[in-house]
Amino acid sequence: MERETLAKAYEPGRIEKKWYDFWLSNGFFRPRIDPDRSPYVIVMPPPNVTGELHVGHALTMALEDIMIRWHRMLGEPTLWVPGSDHAGIATQVLVEQDLAREGLTRFDIGREKFVERAWVRAQKSRRAIELQHHLLGCSCDWDRDTFTLDEAPSKAVRTAFVRLYQKGRIYRGERMVNWCPRCRTALSDLEVEHQDTEGHLYYFRYPFVEGDGFLTIATTRPETYFGDTAVAVSPNDERYRGAVGRRVRLPGTGRDIPVIADEAVDPTFGTGALKITPCHDPTDLQVADRHNLPHVNVFNLDGSMNAEAGACKGLDRQTCRERVVEEFERQGLLDHIEPYSHMVGHCSRCRTAVEPSISLQWFVDTKPLAEAAIEAVRSGEIRIIPDHFTKVYFSWMESIKDWCISRQLWWGHRIPVWYCSDCGALTVAVETPTSCSGCGSARIEQDPDVLDTWFSSGLWPHSTLGWPDDTEDMRYFYPTTMMETGYDILFFWVARMIMMGIEDTGKVPFRYVYLNGLIRDEQGQKMSKMRGNVIRPDDAVARYGVDALRYALTTGNSPGNDLSLGDAKLEAGRNFVNKVWNATRFVLQATREWRATSSDTRPAMPAPTDMTDRWILSRLNRLVTSVRALMAEYQLGEAERQVQEFLWSEFCDWYIEFAKLRMRQTNSAGAAGGSGSPAPYLVAVLDAALRLLHPFMPFVTEELWQTLQPTEASADSVSSIMVSPCPEARPELDDPVAERVVGAAIDIVRALRNARAERRLEPQDRLDASVFSGAGLLGQLRALVPAIESLARTHIQRVADRDERTGATNTERAIVLADAEVVVSKASADEAGRICAQLEKEAEATRSRLQAIEARLDDAVFVAKAPADVVARQRDLAAGLRDKLERLEAERRDLG
Ligand SMILES: [Zn+2]
Ligand SMILES: [Zn+2]
């Protein structure tokens, strides 16, 4: 009697929540600290609290859950720390959009109210994200759930800042930064997206101050000319030899600026004379600093023009540009305008064109941090999977620039620096000070800025484990084992965790970095709302179940490679689950008696004697060895594919079919479940295969595994497949002979089935065949002949040694296999005639379909008007039909 009966059909919705609650309430996600064993630890990349999880998160969560469940079943103390990220600028922009709908800005409600609203939003999103993790089956330890703005990580952030400051690795300085005029904050280079933009190149004439004539310069940004402090030419440019050293007038400003020579000027761009605007272009700033030129900023923080723009003061950038061009034209100083497309940086959060600006910001001196981080990977202390990203990592780290960590936002970790209005000293402290560290004055005020989100996420592996405190978690679980994330944030995030982890703790934050690819649709297109091809994980789960979604995301997927996801893959996942479900139903029913007679602890599996039992146990052994090796190398997708293939093909399609035949025989002999019964092996192999599959498809495997467990054991002990041991290979069950014999039998059945199909035989039609094999195999193969006959619906007239085989006659066909040869009777003349006629008919139908499609493709109007994908589908269809036609014709030739 099984523990519970298995429903007829697999309904994911019925079992998923039940098992997640069961795991959670039994504390299976919580690790036990065991000083004698080293733990396996993953700290989850914290999703942003800006909305729900998308399918990319589902991939990350599936991969991490597979790793975690696998290592838990290996018996390691396993910890997966969940969490979420406050996502500074991203959340702030959303709150601002909420406000905008009410006709308000953040300045209308003030900082305190704004932060309150952001908290409400964040908490709501956190809860939704947590529930989605439950839905996906994530076996993380919710007792350790952390939010980047929680007290503990906040303390870590301030501590890290203060220490870096005291070491001189954090400084405040005026630098060129990317400024988003809408968000009114500095952005890191990584928060800027460069887009090809159709613009213009304006040719302006700057008159010489002394003498006649002018210099013509080309610019894409006329409005910045108020900030010009020089015109530069290349030192080798013959055209301007006489101009260097003279001065030109900036029209309408009353300012004169020098003409200088600098190597940075590209003589082939525009006229070869470049206006130098130090405050609004990074290259110009470098030129200006080489020549000691003044800096003139022309923008307000919101991107409007400041007083330097004279009459244009207060205008926005675009209006000012138009006004400047008109003015140059009016004065006859506009040479001409050309269309020109160039890259323009945009804020990745709000899409506003970014303004490179000089401002006072906080920076981390990253060079020394990067050196240690490079060394950690070079020495192999951290291994990046796949390996080819290591090179990318090095090249990025070697050219790293100082990291601007201050943001002029309200949502985030406030910079732990207080300014004294009496003596001007800075107080930099972990705990909020009440007085100036320099003069003791109470008139101190905290820096209004917050830290870049990536500063707190850079501390994530150690801040979640309790650093800077000396906690048990920190001592036992740090360094963590694995950092799994998308390859697109290797620099954004992974590199920073390595730098900050080593800097703060003296140890690497993790041993492995596993980079997963991006998800595309079935056509290989990136998923986006605009394209309408987004698959929401919740929708996929509702339609196919979690296990099918996880299967579709991970089977055959290899690290670092993008993968495509669509209904076909999700359906394949569901079909596989159904297959395993039905196989288990069969096993339960077929082993009912055996399971009823066994005692509370199952008797040890008897040594197998039947060839197919020996075969399946040996194949299982091979699978276990292979899967363990693949998992150790993080080839998760291939491991899963092999488990699937074993279950689907070897177990379901062959072993169960062999077992059915044997049981039919013993049943008729009245010896069900007796010695020689496949029952113990059916249960043992399925049990092991389910355990191998569990990390990939946690829900269905738990449901099925539970039904296989002895009833008696369930009374007072709670067991779960997720804490059951991972199957181990048993070398004594390796059986090359059985693999060869059953392998040959399977090949023979396949060959005979093909022969039947080619002759278009109906199930009741008889096929005659002979089997020849080597002397070594023959005796054992003979025992499988009844099974072969039954599975291939073939009458085997003769089984003999290969040496005894005489050449095939005219009416026979020989099929050579690896370990055997099969001779089948050919179709009789009558039969051949019948098949020919059938082939003819099929060919005719195919030809007329093909003609119809070709006619449509020849129609120029159709090809021009129909959407490209419709035309492409018609072309594919035509190609497929042409192939089919060729195949039919070849088959016909073979017959004649
Ligand atoms: Zn912005
Ligand atoms: Zn002071």
CSV table of C-alpha atoms and ligand atoms in Angstrom, one decimal, residues 420-425 436-441 444, ligand 2:
chain,number,residue,atom,x,y,z
A,420,CYS,CA,31.2,71.5,10.2
A,421,SER,CA,29.9,75.0,9.5
A,422,ASP,CA,32.3,76.5,12.1
A,423,CYS,CA,35.7,75.1,11.2
A,424,GLY,CA,35.0,73.3,7.9
A,425,ALA,CA,36.3,70.0,9.1
A,436,CYS,CA,32.6,68.0,14.9
A,437,SER,CA,35.7,65.8,15.2
A,438,GLY,CA,37.8,68.9,14.6
A,439,CYS,CA,36.5,71.7,16.8
A,440,GLY,CA,33.7,69.9,18.8
A,441,SER,CA,31.1,72.2,17.4
A,444,ILE,CA,27.5,69.8,11.7
B,2,ZN,ZN,34.4,72.0,13.4
